[in-house]
Amino acid sequence: MKSKILIILCILLFQDNFAQNGILDASFGNGGLKTFTLGDKNTRGNHIISLDDNSFIIAGNSDESFYGSQINRGIFISKFLSNGDLDTNFGTNGVISIEGTYSGQTFLRSIIKCGDGKVLASCIINGIPKFIKINPVSGFDNQFGNNGFVDLPPNNLRGILGEFNNGKFIVVSYFYSGTTYSYYFNRYNYDGSIDNSFGSNGGIVNDITNFTYDFCESLKILPNNKFITVGTSSNSPANYYNAHICKFNEDGTPDQAFGTNGVVLTPIGDSGYAHFRDLDLLDDGKIVVSGSYEYSNGTGGFGGSKQILVKYNANGTLDTTFGTNGIVIFNVLFNGNDNFYAVKVQSDNKILGIGASSYPFPYMQTFLNITRLNENGTFDSTFANNGIFLTNNNNAQLSSGREIEIQNDTKIIAVGITKSIETTNTNALVCRFEIENSLNNIHFGIDDNFSIYPNPATDQIYIKGVNQESKLELYNILGQNFNVVKKDINENEIKIDVSNLCRGTYMLKIEVDSKITIKKVVIK
């Protein structure tokens, strides 16, 4: 049996050389694409959260168009089963919809999956900042605040969320002094109450640069509870953005070992101007950032934008092994404006950027763009068309990607927006790709009616659909067998402890009645 395991391991390690990834999952929606709308309203899908059982949540903002203005703004949070159907046990027929007043300021700013498996959102409802906590099984978490809602201080308008490993939350917003806009941190306890042990009564102002405007666009909490932010700094709220990345200690003070006083300003290209929007982490602690580069003499002689990915070492210096001195500036695809809005690092350290690529006037058509790079910044030719996937959702006028996730079954799922020429309203758009490689799961006669999560894992792996009578064996890439200690969770679910294993790729052999399935597991 050991020799068979070694053969399978070799196949799995080298399978990327032989298979084409980036193919839409035909079993999902309409050929891998699915639209969602809230009645006769613009429905903008801005966020996606993949859940342990491969169901997922999309969330965003809704409104009605009225002579060029937006009225009746609202927020929606919708849950879908793994096959793409709405989960009718969640909310009202699968949807939580929060309507603002006719002209009220209502929008969703940030949403995260928490360590307890629930979902926390920061938002504005009729001008009031709030937390909303959601139980993904049913809807509002009535054990949190007032039936799932907690009011926040008025300065939490921008509200970028992160969760520390002790269950506390941080919100990064801005503080206006009368002349400048600075970073503003608030920390909250698990129940949504302000953590008065943090800074001054739960808040800290950080004026990170000498520019007038410092705005955070994305936040990532590290395992040691330090956190990294990316965003823009400028003396104008609308252009000439200077891209920044910052690192802070758990107490909100700048990490002096990162950049200069915890801050790195990175000039991009000839103009030096860029907009950082999102970040993710690689296994070795390096950081990859997505956004757009502002350049002059674009379409029609005006300024234009190009997609960028930038990679940093853990101390804030550019990783010169990536792209050109740590930076990849992509050529525009259709001589229009291209942008990345989010980035995701896979377990194999390949990098996914998601955004949009546009044709210039008078064509005015925009494609959802997903690009995958290798760890060194070169295009991954095994993904889609030489590393780039494009869709205009059946010739829609507008299709644009906003966020991307990797499901536990390794399928890539993304959310964005789409609008056809024939329709008045904008709809949410979800696309899902086939499993990265069919050889990730090898079967020898057993029905694959169980699931493994989380994968990648750090401490524990849960296996649903098996019991204590099932035989489990775990192998590394050398074929060495590791002792598996099983613990029953319930009658058809067990967990195994992997906290003492080194990071890497392993094969989990599951045997039931002499029938075997082998699945790839990644420990990070």
GROMACS .gro file of N, CA, C and O in nm, residues 195-309:
model
  460
  195ASP      N    1  -1.387   4.816   2.395
  195ASP     CA    2  -1.281   4.767   2.482
  195ASP      C    3  -1.204   4.887   2.536
  195ASP      O    4  -1.115   4.942   2.470
  196ASN      N    5  -1.239   4.929   2.657
  196ASN     CA    6  -1.181   5.051   2.714
  196ASN      C    7  -1.033   5.035   2.752
  196ASN      O    8  -0.967   5.134   2.784
  197SER      N    9  -0.981   4.912   2.748
  197SER     CA   10  -0.839   4.891   2.777
  197SER      C   11  -0.751   4.927   2.657
  197SER      O   12  -0.628   4.929   2.669
  198PHE      N   13  -0.812   4.955   2.544
  198PHE     CA   14  -0.740   4.985   2.421
  198PHE      C   15  -0.730   5.135   2.402
  198PHE      O   16  -0.834   5.205   2.394
  199GLY      N   17  -0.607   5.188   2.395
  199GLY     CA   18  -0.588   5.331   2.371
  199GLY      C   19  -0.657   5.416   2.474
  199GLY      O   20  -0.654   5.388   2.595
  200SER      N   21  -0.725   5.520   2.428
  200SER     CA   22  -0.802   5.610   2.514
  200SER      C   23  -0.949   5.577   2.499
  200SER      O   24  -1.010   5.606   2.395
  201ASN      N   25  -1.005   5.511   2.601
  201ASN     CA   26  -1.146   5.471   2.600
  201ASN      C   27  -1.181   5.389   2.475
  201ASN      O   28  -1.289   5.405   2.417
  202GLY      N   29  -1.088   5.303   2.434
  202GLY     CA   30  -1.116   5.213   2.323
  202GLY      C   31  -1.074   5.264   2.188
  202GLY      O   32  -1.095   5.195   2.087
  203GLY      N   33  -1.015   5.384   2.180
  203GLY     CA   34  -0.981   5.442   2.050
  203GLY      C   35  -0.839   5.495   2.043
  203GLY      O   36  -0.781   5.536   2.145
  204ILE      N   37  -0.780   5.494   1.923
  204ILE     CA   38  -0.646   5.546   1.898
  204ILE      C   39  -0.646   5.619   1.764
  204ILE      O   40  -0.696   5.566   1.664
  205VAL      N   41  -0.590   5.739   1.760
  205VAL     CA   42  -0.568   5.812   1.636
  205VAL      C   43  -0.425   5.790   1.591
  205VAL      O   44  -0.331   5.803   1.669
  206ASN      N   45  -0.407   5.754   1.464
  206ASN     CA   46  -0.274   5.736   1.405
  206ASN      C   47  -0.264   5.821   1.279
  206ASN      O   48  -0.327   5.789   1.177
  207ASP      N   49  -0.189   5.928   1.286
  207ASP     CA   50  -0.165   6.011   1.168
  207ASP      C   51  -0.040   5.956   1.099
  207ASP      O   52   0.073   5.992   1.132
  208ILE      N   53  -0.059   5.867   1.003
  208ILE     CA   54   0.051   5.785   0.954
  208ILE      C   55   0.144   5.857   0.856
  208ILE      O   56   0.259   5.816   0.839
  209THR      N   57   0.096   5.963   0.789
  209THR     CA   58   0.180   6.034   0.692
  209THR      C   59   0.160   6.185   0.709
  209THR      O   60   0.077   6.230   0.789
  210ASN      N   61   0.232   6.261   0.628
  210ASN     CA   62   0.217   6.406   0.627
  210ASN      C   63   0.113   6.454   0.527
  210ASN      O   64   0.094   6.575   0.510
  211PHE      N   65   0.045   6.359   0.460
  211PHE     CA   66  -0.058   6.398   0.365
  211PHE      C   67  -0.188   6.437   0.437
  211PHE      O   68  -0.209   6.402   0.553
  212THR      N   69  -0.275   6.506   0.364
  212THR     CA   70  -0.401   6.552   0.421
  212THR      C   71  -0.497   6.436   0.444
  212THR      O   72  -0.569   6.432   0.544
  213TYR      N   73  -0.498   6.342   0.351
  213TYR     CA   74  -0.594   6.231   0.356
  213TYR      C   75  -0.519   6.098   0.367
  213TYR      O   76  -0.439   6.063   0.280
  214ASP      N   77  -0.546   6.024   0.473
  214ASP     CA   78  -0.497   5.887   0.490
  214ASP      C   79  -0.618   5.796   0.509
  214ASP      O   80  -0.687   5.805   0.612
  215PHE      N   81  -0.644   5.709   0.412
  215PHE     CA   82  -0.761   5.622   0.419
  215PHE      C   83  -0.717   5.476   0.408
  215PHE      O   84  -0.637   5.439   0.323
  216CYS      N   85  -0.774   5.393   0.495
  216CYS     CA   86  -0.750   5.249   0.493
  216CYS      C   87  -0.852   5.182   0.401
  216CYS      O   88  -0.971   5.215   0.404
  217GLU      N   89  -0.803   5.088   0.319
  217GLU     CA   90  -0.892   5.015   0.229
  217GLU      C   91  -0.907   4.868   0.267
  217GLU      O   92  -1.006   4.805   0.234
  218SER      N   93  -0.806   4.811   0.335
  218SER     CA   94  -0.814   4.670   0.371
  218SER      C   95  -0.725   4.643   0.491
  218SER      O   96  -0.630   4.718   0.518
  219LEU      N   97  -0.755   4.534   0.561
  219LEU     CA   98  -0.692   4.502   0.688
  219LEU      C   99  -0.672   4.350   0.697
  219LEU      O  100  -0.759   4.274   0.657
  220LYS      N  101  -0.557   4.310   0.751
  220LYS     CA  102  -0.532   4.168   0.773
  220LYS      C  103  -0.468   4.150   0.911
  220LYS      O  104  -0.368   4.213   0.943
  221ILE      N  105  -0.530   4.063   0.994
  221ILE     CA  106  -0.476   4.032   1.126
  221ILE      C  107  -0.377   3.916   1.113
  221ILE      O  108  -0.408   3.814   1.049
  222LEU      N  109  -0.260   3.928   1.175
  222LEU     CA  110  -0.159   3.824   1.173
  222LEU      C  111  -0.181   3.726   1.289
  222LEU      O  112  -0.250   3.758   1.386
  223PRO      N  113  -0.122   3.607   1.283
  223PRO     CA  114  -0.139   3.509   1.392
  223PRO      C  115  -0.095   3.562   1.528
  223PRO      O  116  -0.148   3.519   1.632
  224ASN      N  117   0.001   3.655   1.533
  224ASN     CA  118   0.047   3.712   1.660
  224ASN      C  119  -0.033   3.835   1.702
  224ASN      O  120   0.007   3.907   1.794
  225ASN      N  121  -0.144   3.862   1.632
  225ASN     CA  122  -0.236   3.973   1.659
  225ASN      C  123  -0.181   4.110   1.617
  225ASN      O  124  -0.247   4.212   1.642
  226LYS      N  125  -0.063   4.115   1.558
  226LYS     CA  126  -0.027   4.238   1.487
  226LYS      C  127  -0.116   4.246   1.363
  226LYS      O  128  -0.175   4.147   1.321
  227PHE      N  129  -0.127   4.364   1.304
  227PHE     CA  130  -0.213   4.374   1.187
  227PHE      C  131  -0.154   4.469   1.084
  227PHE      O  132  -0.077   4.560   1.115
  228ILE      N  133  -0.190   4.441   0.958
  228ILE     CA  134  -0.139   4.515   0.843
  228ILE      C  135  -0.256   4.583   0.773
  228ILE      O  136  -0.362   4.523   0.756
  229THR      N  137  -0.234   4.707   0.732
  229THR     CA  138  -0.335   4.779   0.656
  229THR      C  139  -0.275   4.830   0.526
  229THR      O  140  -0.154   4.851   0.516
  230VAL      N  141  -0.360   4.847   0.425
  230VAL     CA  142  -0.319   4.913   0.301
  230VAL      C  143  -0.423   5.017   0.267
  230VAL      O  144  -0.539   5.008   0.306
  231GLY      N  145  -0.380   5.116   0.191
  231GLY     CA  146  -0.473   5.221   0.150
  231GLY      C  147  -0.402   5.328   0.070
  231GLY      O  148  -0.301   5.303   0.004
  232THR      N  149  -0.455   5.450   0.079
  232THR     CA  150  -0.402   5.561   0.001
  232THR      C  151  -0.381   5.684   0.089
  232THR      O  152  -0.452   5.705   0.188
  233SER      N  153  -0.282   5.763   0.049
  233SER     CA  154  -0.254   5.891   0.113
  233SER      C  155  -0.243   5.996   0.002
  233SER      O  156  -0.182   5.971  -0.102
  234SER      N  157  -0.302   6.114   0.025
  234SER     CA  158  -0.300   6.217  -0.079
  234SER      C  159  -0.333   6.353  -0.018
  234SER      O  160  -0.378   6.362   0.097
  235ASN      N  161  -0.312   6.454  -0.096
  235ASN     CA  162  -0.356   6.589  -0.059
  235ASN      C  163  -0.483   6.628  -0.131
  235ASN      O  164  -0.530   6.742  -0.118
  236SER      N  165  -0.538   6.535  -0.208
  236SER     CA  166  -0.665   6.553  -0.276
  236SER      C  167  -0.749   6.429  -0.255
  236SER      O  168  -0.696   6.317  -0.263
  237PRO      N  169  -0.878   6.442  -0.228
  237PRO     CA  170  -0.959   6.323  -0.201
  237PRO      C  171  -0.991   6.241  -0.325
  237PRO      O  172  -1.044   6.130  -0.313
  238ALA      N  173  -0.960   6.294  -0.445
  238ALA     CA  174  -1.007   6.229  -0.567
  238ALA      C  175  -0.897   6.174  -0.656
  238ALA      O  176  -0.925   6.090  -0.743
  239ASN      N  177  -0.773   6.217  -0.641
  239ASN     CA  178  -0.668   6.168  -0.731
  239ASN      C  179  -0.530   6.189  -0.669
  239ASN      O  180  -0.519   6.231  -0.553
  240TYR      N  181  -0.428   6.160  -0.747
  240TYR     CA  182  -0.289   6.168  -0.702
  240TYR      C  183  -0.268   6.087  -0.573
  240TYR      O  184  -0.215   6.136  -0.474
  241TYR      N  185  -0.313   5.961  -0.582
  241TYR     CA  186  -0.304   5.874  -0.465
  241TYR      C  187  -0.161   5.822  -0.447
  241TYR      O  188  -0.095   5.782  -0.542
  242ASN      N  189  -0.116   5.820  -0.324
  242ASN     CA  190   0.011   5.759  -0.287
  242ASN      C  191  -0.021   5.631  -0.210
  242ASN      O  192  -0.088   5.635  -0.107
  243ALA      N  193   0.027   5.518  -0.261
  243ALA     CA  194  -0.006   5.389  -0.202
  243ALA      C  195   0.074   5.366  -0.075
  243ALA      O  196   0.195   5.388  -0.073
  244HIS      N  197   0.006   5.323   0.030
  244HIS     CA  198   0.076   5.295   0.155
  244HIS      C  199   0.039   5.157   0.209
  244HIS      O  200  -0.068   5.104   0.183
  245ILE      N  201   0.134   5.101   0.285
  245ILE     CA  202   0.113   4.978   0.361
  245ILE      C  203   0.170   5.001   0.500
  245ILE      O  204   0.277   5.060   0.514
  246CYS      N  205   0.097   4.959   0.603
  246CYS     CA  206   0.137   4.985   0.742
  246CYS      C  207   0.126   4.857   0.824
  246CYS      O  208   0.045   4.769   0.794
  247LYS      N  209   0.204   4.853   0.930
  247LYS     CA  210   0.196   4.741   1.024
  247LYS      C  211   0.189   4.796   1.166
  247LYS      O  212   0.265   4.887   1.202
  248PHE      N  213   0.099   4.738   1.245
  248PHE     CA  214   0.075   4.786   1.380
  248PHE      C  215   0.084   4.670   1.479
  248PHE      O  216   0.054   4.555   1.446
  249ASN      N  217   0.123   4.705   1.600
  249ASN     CA  218   0.120   4.609   1.709
  249ASN      C  219  -0.024   4.588   1.755
  249ASN      O  220  -0.114   4.665   1.720
  250GLU      N  221  -0.045   4.486   1.838
  250GLU     CA  222  -0.180   4.456   1.885
  250GLU      C  223  -0.242   4.574   1.959
  250GLU      O  224  -0.364   4.594   1.956
  251ASP      N  225  -0.158   4.656   2.025
  251ASP     CA  226  -0.211   4.770   2.101
  251ASP      C  227  -0.236   4.893   2.014
  251ASP      O  228  -0.271   4.999   2.064
  252GLY      N  229  -0.218   4.880   1.881
  252GLY     CA  230  -0.246   4.989   1.790
  252GLY      C  231  -0.130   5.082   1.762
  252GLY      O  232  -0.143   5.176   1.682
  253THR      N  233  -0.016   5.060   1.826
  253THR     CA  234   0.101   5.142   1.800
  253THR      C  235   0.173   5.091   1.676
  253THR      O  236   0.168   4.972   1.645
  254PRO      N  237   0.241   5.179   1.601
  254PRO     CA  238   0.313   5.134   1.481
  254PRO      C  239   0.423   5.035   1.515
  254PRO      O  240   0.491   5.047   1.617
  255ASP      N  241   0.441   4.936   1.429
  255ASP     CA  242   0.547   4.837   1.445
  255ASP      C  243   0.676   4.898   1.389
  255ASP      O  244   0.692   4.911   1.267
  256GLN      N  245   0.767   4.936   1.476
  256GLN     CA  246   0.887   5.008   1.435
  256GLN      C  247   0.980   4.922   1.350
  256GLN      O  248   1.071   4.976   1.284
  257ALA      N  249   0.964   4.790   1.350
  257ALA     CA  250   1.048   4.704   1.268
  257ALA      C  251   1.001   4.697   1.123
  257ALA      O  252   1.066   4.634   1.039
  258PHE      N  253   0.891   4.765   1.093
  258PHE     CA  254   0.831   4.760   0.959
  258PHE      C  255   0.844   4.898   0.894
  258PHE      O  256   0.791   4.998   0.946
  259GLY      N  257   0.915   4.905   0.781
  259GLY     CA  258   0.929   5.032   0.710
  259GLY      C  259   0.988   5.140   0.797
  259GLY      O  260   1.080   5.117   0.877
  260THR      N  261   0.933   5.261   0.787
  260THR     CA  262   0.973   5.374   0.870
  260THR      C  263   0.858   5.409   0.963
  260THR      O  264   0.751   5.450   0.917
  261ASN      N  265   0.878   5.384   1.091
  261ASN     CA  266   0.772   5.407   1.190
  261ASN      C  267   0.645   5.330   1.155
  261ASN      O  268   0.534   5.378   1.176
  262GLY      N  269   0.666   5.209   1.100
  262GLY     CA  270   0.551   5.123   1.071
  262GLY      C  271   0.483   5.150   0.938
  262GLY      O  272   0.380   5.087   0.909
  263VAL      N  273   0.537   5.239   0.856
  263VAL     CA  274   0.471   5.282   0.732
  263VAL      C  275   0.566   5.270   0.614
  263VAL      O  276   0.685   5.302   0.625
  264VAL      N  277   0.514   5.223   0.500
  264VAL     CA  278   0.588   5.222   0.374
  264VAL      C  279   0.503   5.288   0.267
  264VAL      O  280   0.389   5.248   0.244
  265LEU      N  281   0.556   5.392   0.205
  265LEU     CA  282   0.494   5.455   0.088
  265LEU      C  283   0.568   5.403  -0.035
  265LEU      O  284   0.691   5.416  -0.043
  266THR      N  285   0.495   5.346  -0.131
  266THR     CA  286   0.558   5.283  -0.246
  266THR      C  287   0.521   5.356  -0.374
  266THR      O  288   0.407   5.347  -0.421
  267PRO      N  289   0.615   5.430  -0.435
  267PRO     CA  290   0.589   5.490  -0.566
  267PRO      C  291   0.576   5.380  -0.672
  267PRO      O  292   0.656   5.287  -0.675
  268ILE      N  293   0.478   5.392  -0.758
  268ILE     CA  294   0.453   5.291  -0.862
  268ILE      C  295   0.468   5.356  -0.999
  268ILE      O  296   0.408   5.460  -1.027
  269GLY      N  297   0.547   5.294  -1.086
  269GLY     CA  298   0.557   5.338  -1.224
  269GLY      C  299   0.615   5.477  -1.239
  269GLY      O  300   0.677   5.533  -1.147
  270ASP      N  301   0.597   5.536  -1.358
  270ASP     CA  302   0.653   5.667  -1.389
  270ASP      C  303   0.588   5.779  -1.309
  270ASP      O  304   0.655   5.873  -1.266
  271SER      N  305   0.457   5.770  -1.288
  271SER     CA  306   0.387   5.877  -1.217
  271SER      C  307   0.409   5.869  -1.066
  271SER      O  308   0.405   5.970  -0.996
  272GLY      N  309   0.431   5.748  -1.016
  272GLY     CA  310   0.445   5.727  -0.872
  272GLY      C  311   0.313   5.709  -0.800
  272GLY      O  312   0.311   5.673  -0.682
  273TYR      N  313   0.201   5.729  -0.871
  273TYR     CA  314   0.070   5.728  -0.805
  273TYR      C  315   0.001   5.592  -0.823
  273TYR      O  316   0.003   5.533  -0.931
  274ALA      N  317  -0.061   5.546  -0.716
  274ALA     CA  318  -0.132   5.419  -0.721
  274ALA      C  319  -0.234   5.413  -0.609
  274ALA      O  320  -0.228   5.490  -0.512
  275HIS      N  321  -0.327   5.320  -0.622
  275HIS     CA  322  -0.435   5.300  -0.525
  275HIS      C  323  -0.427   5.156  -0.476
  275HIS      O  324  -0.451   5.063  -0.553
  276PHE      N  325  -0.391   5.135  -0.350
  276PHE     CA  326  -0.391   5.001  -0.290
  276PHE      C  327  -0.531   4.973  -0.234
  276PHE      O  328  -0.586   5.053  -0.158
  277ARG      N  329  -0.585   4.852  -0.268
  277ARG     CA  330  -0.722   4.821  -0.226
  277ARG      C  331  -0.733   4.696  -0.138
  277ARG      O  332  -0.828   4.685  -0.062
  278ASP      N  333  -0.642   4.600  -0.152
  278ASP     CA  334  -0.659   4.476  -0.077
  278ASP      C  335  -0.522   4.412  -0.057
  278ASP      O  336  -0.425   4.444  -0.126
  279LEU      N  337  -0.515   4.319   0.040
  279LEU     CA  338  -0.391   4.246   0.064
  279LEU      C  339  -0.423   4.105   0.110
  279LEU      O  340  -0.531   4.076   0.160
  280ASP      N  341  -0.324   4.016   0.094
  280ASP     CA  342  -0.331   3.881   0.149
  280ASP      C  343  -0.189   3.837   0.183
  280ASP      O  344  -0.091   3.903   0.145
  281LEU      N  345  -0.178   3.726   0.256
  281LEU     CA  346  -0.050   3.680   0.308
  281LEU      C  347  -0.012   3.547   0.245
  281LEU      O  348  -0.097   3.462   0.218
  282LEU      N  349   0.119   3.528   0.224
  282LEU     CA  350   0.172   3.402   0.179
  282LEU      C  351   0.219   3.320   0.300
  282LEU      O  352   0.233   3.373   0.411
  283ASP      N  353   0.247   3.192   0.278
  283ASP     CA  354   0.285   3.104   0.388
  283ASP      C  355   0.411   3.150   0.460
  283ASP      O  356   0.428   3.126   0.579
  284ASP      N  357   0.502   3.215   0.386
  284ASP     CA  358   0.629   3.257   0.445
  284ASP      C  359   0.623   3.394   0.511
  284ASP      O  360   0.725   3.449   0.550
  285GLY      N  361   0.504   3.449   0.526
  285GLY     CA  362   0.487   3.578   0.591
  285GLY      C  363   0.497   3.697   0.499
  285GLY      O  364   0.477   3.812   0.542
  286LYS      N  365   0.527   3.673   0.370
  286LYS     CA  366   0.531   3.784   0.276
  286LYS      C  367   0.389   3.832   0.246
  286LYS      O  368   0.291   3.762   0.273
  287ILE      N  369   0.380   3.951   0.191
  287ILE     CA  370   0.252   4.020   0.173
  287ILE      C  371   0.235   4.054   0.026
  287ILE      O  372   0.328   4.106  -0.038
  288VAL      N  373   0.117   4.029  -0.029
  288VAL     CA  374   0.087   4.070  -0.166
  288VAL      C  375  -0.031   4.166  -0.162
  288VAL      O  376  -0.128   4.145  -0.088
  289VAL      N  377  -0.018   4.275  -0.239
  289VAL     CA  378  -0.117   4.383  -0.238
  289VAL      C  379  -0.168   4.403  -0.380
  289VAL      O  380  -0.090   4.397  -0.477
  290SER      N  381  -0.297   4.427  -0.394
  290SER     CA  382  -0.357   4.454  -0.525
  290SER      C  383  -0.410   4.595  -0.531
  290SER      O  384  -0.442   4.656  -0.428
  291GLY      N  385  -0.422   4.646  -0.653
  291GLY     CA  386  -0.476   4.780  -0.672
  291GLY      C  387  -0.462   4.825  -0.814
  291GLY      O  388  -0.466   4.745  -0.909
  292SER      N  389  -0.444   4.956  -0.832
  292SER     CA  390  -0.433   5.012  -0.966
  292SER      C  391  -0.329   5.123  -0.968
  292SER      O  392  -0.309   5.195  -0.869
  293TYR      N  393  -0.261   5.134  -1.080
  293TYR     CA  394  -0.158   5.234  -1.105
  293TYR      C  395  -0.217   5.346  -1.188
  293TYR      O  396  -0.281   5.323  -1.291
  294GLU      N  397  -0.199   5.470  -1.146
  294GLU     CA  398  -0.249   5.586  -1.219
  294GLU      C  399  -0.139   5.637  -1.312
  294GLU      O  400  -0.028   5.668  -1.267
  295TYR      N  401  -0.173   5.646  -1.441
  295TYR     CA  402  -0.075   5.694  -1.536
  295TYR      C  403  -0.137   5.801  -1.626
  295TYR      O  404  -0.259   5.809  -1.642
  296SER      N  405  -0.053   5.884  -1.684
  296SER     CA  406  -0.100   5.992  -1.772
  296SER      C  407  -0.109   5.942  -1.915
  296SER      O  408  -0.060   5.834  -1.949
  297ASN      N  409  -0.175   6.020  -2.000
  297ASN     CA  410  -0.190   5.989  -2.143
  297ASN      C  411  -0.257   5.854  -2.165
  297ASN      O  412  -0.213   5.772  -2.245
  298GLY      N  413  -0.365   5.834  -2.091
  298GLY     CA  414  -0.446   5.715  -2.112
  298GLY      C  415  -0.542   5.736  -2.227
  298GLY      O  416  -0.515   5.811  -2.322
  299THR      N  417  -0.658   5.669  -2.222
  299THR     CA  418  -0.757   5.677  -2.328
  299THR      C  419  -0.796   5.821  -2.357
  299THR      O  420  -0.834   5.895  -2.266
  300GLY      N  421  -0.786   5.862  -2.483
  300GLY     CA  422  -0.826   5.997  -2.522
  300GLY      C  423  -0.735   6.104  -2.466
  300GLY      O  424  -0.772   6.222  -2.464
  301GLY      N  425  -0.615   6.065  -2.419
  301GLY     CA  426  -0.523   6.163  -2.362
  301GLY      C  427  -0.545   6.190  -2.215
  301GLY      O  428  -0.470   6.267  -2.154
  302PHE      N  429  -0.649   6.129  -2.158
  302PHE     CA  430  -0.676   6.148  -2.015
  302PHE      C  431  -0.594   6.049  -1.932
  302PHE      O  432  -0.531   5.958  -1.983
  303GLY      N  433  -0.600   6.065  -1.800
  303GLY     CA  434  -0.533   5.971  -1.712
  303GLY      C  435  -0.600   5.835  -1.716
  303GLY      O  436  -0.721   5.824  -1.737
  304GLY      N  437  -0.522   5.732  -1.700
  304GLY     CA  438  -0.576   5.597  -1.703
  304GLY      C  439  -0.530   5.517  -1.583
  304GLY      O  440  -0.454   5.564  -1.497
  305SER      N  441  -0.577   5.392  -1.574
  305SER     CA  442  -0.539   5.304  -1.463
  305SER      C  443  -0.503   5.166  -1.516
  305SER      O  444  -0.564   5.117  -1.612
  306LYS      N  445  -0.402   5.105  -1.455
  306LYS     CA  446  -0.359   4.970  -1.487
  306LYS      C  447  -0.360   4.885  -1.361
  306LYS      O  448  -0.336   4.936  -1.251
  307GLN      N  449  -0.386   4.757  -1.376
  307GLN     CA  450  -0.383   4.665  -1.262
  307GLN      C  451  -0.240   4.649  -1.211
  307GLN      O  452  -0.145   4.645  -1.289
  308ILE      N  453  -0.228   4.636  -1.078
  308ILE     CA  454  -0.098   4.612  -1.018
  308ILE      C  455  -0.108   4.507  -0.908
  308ILE      O  456  -0.210   4.494  -0.841
  309LEU      N  457   0.000   4.431  -0.891
  309LEU     CA  458   0.022   4.347  -0.775
  309LEU      C  459   0.162   4.378  -0.723
  309LEU      O  460   0.258   4.387  -0.801
   0.00000   0.00000   0.00000
